[in-house]
Amino acid sequence: MEEKEVKQTLNDIRNMMSKSSRFQSISGYSIILVGLLAAVATMMSAVVLGVENNFPSSEKMQQYAIMDTTTRTRYIALIGMVLFAVSLLTVFAFAVLKSKKNQLRFVLDKRMCQMLLDFFIPLVAGGALSIALVMQQHYGLTSSIMLIFYGLALINCSHYTYPILRYLGYAELLLGLIDCFLVSHALLCWFLGFSVLHIIFGIIYVILFDRKKA
């Protein structure tokens, strides 16, 4: 009987240590919502890209056509930035609500700061590279770079939270690499990565973690 009690105590200690060293406030519902927001952003981008150029083939008209393409790309970039900002706010808001509900501490301590740093370093690098390519009118691999660096960001910070985020990162990274060879289907890959994968992994996250007691 004493041996069973000792084992149970050790298991309880391990669980407590695991909880204290793991950022548990991420909500699966926020991951799903980010996927739905990405779906809306994809539809808006498709509408922008779906406007055809009807310019004559003269040099002057071709210059206007290039300007029009650049303008559309800027609109898509703006949509992406708004999506990113709203997604961050969504994840943060749901994390605070989940912390209060499960009576967890939500503080910007050293560990959380390190997690955010590990997440944002690849993300900022990928964003800067994407902006540089757009500014030079190299649009082909932009979505691939976004998916690849986002996947690396998730992998980089996944050891601070539940491992399932690492697998989401692997999936984003793989899809980004595939997208490199499917430039004509860039928007579709972007939709699959930022919308479909988020919704699928968000549902799995809710089933595995959000429905359990923290």
Tab-separated table of C-alpha atoms in Angstrom:
chain	number	residue	atom	x	y	z
A	1	MET	CA	0.000	0.000	0.000
A	2	GLU	CA	2.827	2.370	0.881
A	3	GLU	CA	4.556	1.623	-2.422
A	4	LYS	CA	1.374	2.549	-4.342
A	5	GLU	CA	1.087	5.772	-2.379
A	6	VAL	CA	4.709	6.634	-3.145
A	7	LYS	CA	4.152	6.010	-6.878
A	8	GLN	CA	0.985	8.077	-6.825
A	9	THR	CA	2.810	10.903	-5.061
A	10	LEU	CA	5.622	10.785	-7.629
A	11	ASN	CA	3.089	10.888	-10.464
A	12	ASP	CA	1.376	13.866	-8.863
A	13	ILE	CA	4.711	15.648	-8.546
A	14	ARG	CA	5.554	14.933	-12.188
A	15	ASN	CA	2.171	16.281	-13.296
A	16	MET	CA	2.606	19.410	-11.192
A	17	MET	CA	6.093	19.989	-12.591
A	18	SER	CA	4.829	19.439	-16.127
A	19	LYS	CA	2.026	21.946	-15.617
A	20	SER	CA	4.260	24.534	-14.008
A	21	SER	CA	6.851	24.336	-16.802
A	22	ARG	CA	4.335	24.335	-19.663
A	23	PHE	CA	2.395	27.250	-21.041
A	24	GLN	CA	-1.153	25.868	-20.861
A	25	SER	CA	-3.188	28.985	-21.510
A	26	ILE	CA	-3.288	28.611	-25.301
A	27	SER	CA	-6.861	27.808	-26.270
A	28	GLY	CA	-7.811	25.442	-29.058
A	29	TYR	CA	-10.832	27.624	-29.747
A	30	SER	CA	-8.529	30.538	-30.579
A	31	ILE	CA	-6.623	28.313	-33.038
A	32	ILE	CA	-9.916	27.423	-34.745
A	33	LEU	CA	-10.972	31.077	-34.849
A	34	VAL	CA	-7.634	32.069	-36.404
A	35	GLY	CA	-8.269	29.443	-39.092
A	36	LEU	CA	-11.713	30.914	-39.797
A	37	LEU	CA	-10.253	34.437	-39.962
A	38	ALA	CA	-7.625	33.151	-42.405
A	39	ALA	CA	-10.406	31.702	-44.567
A	40	VAL	CA	-12.053	35.135	-44.729
A	41	ALA	CA	-8.690	36.755	-45.545
A	42	THR	CA	-8.139	34.187	-48.312
A	43	MET	CA	-11.520	35.004	-49.882
A	44	MET	CA	-10.734	38.717	-49.747
A	45	SER	CA	-7.338	38.090	-51.381
A	46	ALA	CA	-8.970	35.951	-54.069
A	47	VAL	CA	-11.366	38.805	-54.861
A	48	VAL	CA	-8.433	41.230	-55.149
A	49	LEU	CA	-6.434	38.870	-57.360
A	50	GLY	CA	-9.483	37.987	-59.447
A	51	VAL	CA	-9.669	41.451	-60.994
A	52	GLU	CA	-8.257	41.044	-64.502
A	53	ASN	CA	-6.070	43.572	-66.294
A	54	ASN	CA	-7.684	44.682	-69.560
A	55	PHE	CA	-4.847	46.865	-70.805
A	56	PRO	CA	-3.685	47.052	-74.442
A	57	SER	CA	-0.255	45.669	-75.191
A	58	SER	CA	1.499	49.034	-75.626
A	59	GLU	CA	4.481	49.825	-73.396
A	60	LYS	CA	2.741	52.645	-71.591
A	61	MET	CA	-0.299	50.520	-70.837
A	62	GLN	CA	1.933	47.683	-69.634
A	63	GLN	CA	3.474	50.056	-67.113
A	64	TYR	CA	0.013	50.814	-65.750
A	65	ALA	CA	-0.658	47.092	-65.634
A	66	ILE	CA	2.459	46.578	-63.510
A	67	MET	CA	1.372	49.398	-61.209
A	68	ASP	CA	-2.042	47.782	-60.880
A	69	THR	CA	-0.458	44.450	-59.932
A	70	THR	CA	1.688	46.216	-57.348
A	71	THR	CA	-1.370	47.938	-55.895
A	72	ARG	CA	-3.203	44.651	-55.613
A	73	THR	CA	-0.197	43.081	-53.929
A	74	ARG	CA	-0.160	45.914	-51.416
A	75	TYR	CA	-3.814	45.308	-50.646
A	76	ILE	CA	-3.084	41.627	-50.058
A	77	ALA	CA	-0.120	42.541	-47.836
A	78	LEU	CA	-2.424	44.833	-45.848
A	79	ILE	CA	-4.954	42.015	-45.485
A	80	GLY	CA	-2.153	39.748	-44.237
A	81	MET	CA	-0.954	42.297	-41.667
A	82	VAL	CA	-4.470	42.879	-40.355
A	83	LEU	CA	-5.014	39.108	-40.140
A	84	PHE	CA	-1.753	38.700	-38.205
A	85	ALA	CA	-2.614	41.475	-35.733
A	86	VAL	CA	-6.180	40.237	-35.167
A	87	SER	CA	-4.922	36.648	-34.781
A	88	LEU	CA	-2.424	37.680	-32.094
A	89	LEU	CA	-5.107	39.596	-30.202
A	90	THR	CA	-7.461	36.615	-30.501
A	91	VAL	CA	-4.914	34.137	-29.140
A	92	PHE	CA	-3.989	36.524	-26.311
A	93	ALA	CA	-7.616	37.218	-25.348
A	94	PHE	CA	-8.537	33.526	-25.302
A	95	ALA	CA	-5.386	32.730	-23.306
A	96	VAL	CA	-6.335	35.258	-20.630
A	97	LEU	CA	-9.899	33.896	-20.458
A	98	LYS	CA	-8.654	30.299	-20.225
A	99	SER	CA	-6.200	31.230	-17.468
A	100	LYS	CA	-8.958	32.838	-15.402
A	101	LYS	CA	-11.315	29.923	-15.969
A	102	ASN	CA	-8.721	27.324	-14.901
A	103	GLN	CA	-7.254	29.528	-12.156
A	104	LEU	CA	-3.844	29.618	-13.817
A	105	ARG	CA	-1.395	32.473	-13.545
A	106	PHE	CA	-1.056	34.489	-16.744
A	107	VAL	CA	2.002	36.647	-16.239
A	108	LEU	CA	4.662	37.876	-18.604
A	109	ASP	CA	7.466	36.077	-16.790
A	110	LYS	CA	10.891	35.092	-18.050
A	111	ARG	CA	9.685	31.797	-19.510
A	112	MET	CA	6.822	33.390	-21.442
A	113	CYS	CA	9.127	36.109	-22.744
A	114	GLN	CA	11.547	33.440	-23.969
A	115	MET	CA	8.694	31.581	-25.679
A	116	LEU	CA	7.564	34.770	-27.431
A	117	LEU	CA	11.140	35.518	-28.473
A	118	ASP	CA	11.605	32.018	-29.903
A	119	PHE	CA	8.312	32.402	-31.772
A	120	PHE	CA	8.890	35.878	-33.193
A	121	ILE	CA	12.521	35.516	-34.363
A	122	PRO	CA	11.688	33.161	-37.298
A	123	LEU	CA	8.404	34.987	-37.891
A	124	VAL	CA	10.014	38.428	-38.165
A	125	ALA	CA	12.792	37.042	-40.365
A	126	GLY	CA	10.257	35.465	-42.719
A	127	GLY	CA	8.131	38.612	-42.739
A	128	ALA	CA	11.131	40.810	-43.589
A	129	LEU	CA	12.125	38.456	-46.418
A	130	SER	CA	8.554	38.432	-47.771
A	131	ILE	CA	8.376	42.247	-47.706
A	132	ALA	CA	11.737	42.491	-49.497
A	133	LEU	CA	10.546	40.127	-52.246
A	134	VAL	CA	7.262	42.023	-52.680
A	135	MET	CA	9.099	45.353	-52.884
A	136	GLN	CA	11.236	43.889	-55.694
A	137	GLN	CA	8.117	42.468	-57.363
A	138	HIS	CA	9.137	38.850	-56.827
A	139	TYR	CA	5.778	37.470	-55.779
A	140	GLY	CA	6.101	33.786	-56.640
A	141	LEU	CA	7.496	32.327	-53.406
A	142	THR	CA	5.960	34.774	-50.933
A	143	SER	CA	3.309	32.370	-49.649
A	144	SER	CA	5.907	29.577	-49.419
A	145	ILE	CA	8.163	31.743	-47.263
A	146	MET	CA	5.263	32.699	-44.989
A	147	LEU	CA	4.318	29.051	-44.449
A	148	ILE	CA	7.913	27.868	-43.958
A	149	PHE	CA	8.907	30.529	-41.443
A	150	TYR	CA	5.598	30.266	-39.599
A	151	GLY	CA	6.152	26.524	-39.299
A	152	LEU	CA	9.676	27.126	-37.982
A	153	ALA	CA	8.297	29.634	-35.458
A	154	LEU	CA	5.807	27.080	-34.127
A	155	ILE	CA	8.460	24.371	-33.910
A	156	ASN	CA	10.853	26.783	-32.213
A	157	CYS	CA	8.480	27.636	-29.351
A	158	SER	CA	6.582	24.326	-29.088
A	159	HIS	CA	8.697	22.935	-26.223
A	160	TYR	CA	7.189	25.620	-23.975
A	161	THR	CA	3.669	24.260	-24.454
A	162	TYR	CA	1.870	21.129	-25.639
A	163	PRO	CA	3.738	19.099	-28.308
A	164	ILE	CA	0.806	19.216	-30.744
A	165	LEU	CA	1.885	22.725	-31.780
A	166	ARG	CA	5.164	21.211	-32.959
A	167	TYR	CA	3.233	18.923	-35.308
A	168	LEU	CA	1.270	21.892	-36.602
A	169	GLY	CA	4.641	23.528	-37.266
A	170	TYR	CA	5.865	20.449	-39.144
A	171	ALA	CA	2.700	20.454	-41.261
A	172	GLU	CA	3.075	24.174	-42.080
A	173	LEU	CA	6.741	23.685	-42.950
A	174	LEU	CA	6.004	20.705	-45.228
A	175	LEU	CA	3.178	22.549	-46.973
A	176	GLY	CA	5.446	25.568	-47.492
A	177	LEU	CA	8.074	23.378	-49.143
A	178	ILE	CA	5.430	21.810	-51.386
A	179	ASP	CA	4.186	25.300	-52.232
A	180	CYS	CA	7.664	26.155	-53.568
A	181	PHE	CA	6.948	23.816	-56.472
A	182	LEU	CA	3.314	24.882	-56.965
A	183	VAL	CA	3.641	28.617	-57.489
A	184	SER	CA	0.468	28.775	-59.566
A	185	HIS	CA	-1.483	27.389	-56.583
A	186	ALA	CA	0.059	29.700	-53.972
A	187	LEU	CA	-3.258	31.037	-52.659
A	188	LEU	CA	-4.627	27.508	-52.293
A	189	CYS	CA	-1.563	26.427	-50.275
A	190	TRP	CA	-1.860	29.584	-48.165
A	191	PHE	CA	-5.508	28.706	-47.476
A	192	LEU	CA	-4.661	25.107	-46.579
A	193	GLY	CA	-1.863	26.202	-44.254
A	194	PHE	CA	-3.352	29.117	-42.383
A	195	SER	CA	-7.005	28.089	-42.463
A	196	VAL	CA	-7.563	24.343	-42.870
A	197	LEU	CA	-4.601	23.170	-40.778
A	198	HIS	CA	-5.446	25.633	-38.007
A	199	ILE	CA	-9.042	24.440	-37.858
A	200	ILE	CA	-8.052	20.741	-37.823
A	201	PHE	CA	-5.334	21.155	-35.192
A	202	GLY	CA	-7.563	23.497	-33.179
A	203	ILE	CA	-10.297	20.846	-32.986
A	204	ILE	CA	-7.738	18.210	-31.920
A	205	TYR	CA	-6.349	20.630	-29.324
A	206	VAL	CA	-9.821	21.273	-27.896
A	207	ILE	CA	-10.548	17.535	-27.632
A	208	LEU	CA	-7.197	16.676	-26.025
A	209	PHE	CA	-6.658	19.634	-23.696
A	210	ASP	CA	-9.427	22.231	-23.464
A	211	ARG	CA	-12.070	19.724	-22.386
A	212	LYS	CA	-9.846	18.416	-19.628
A	213	LYS	CA	-9.250	20.086	-16.326
A	214	ALA	CA	-5.971	22.015	-16.345
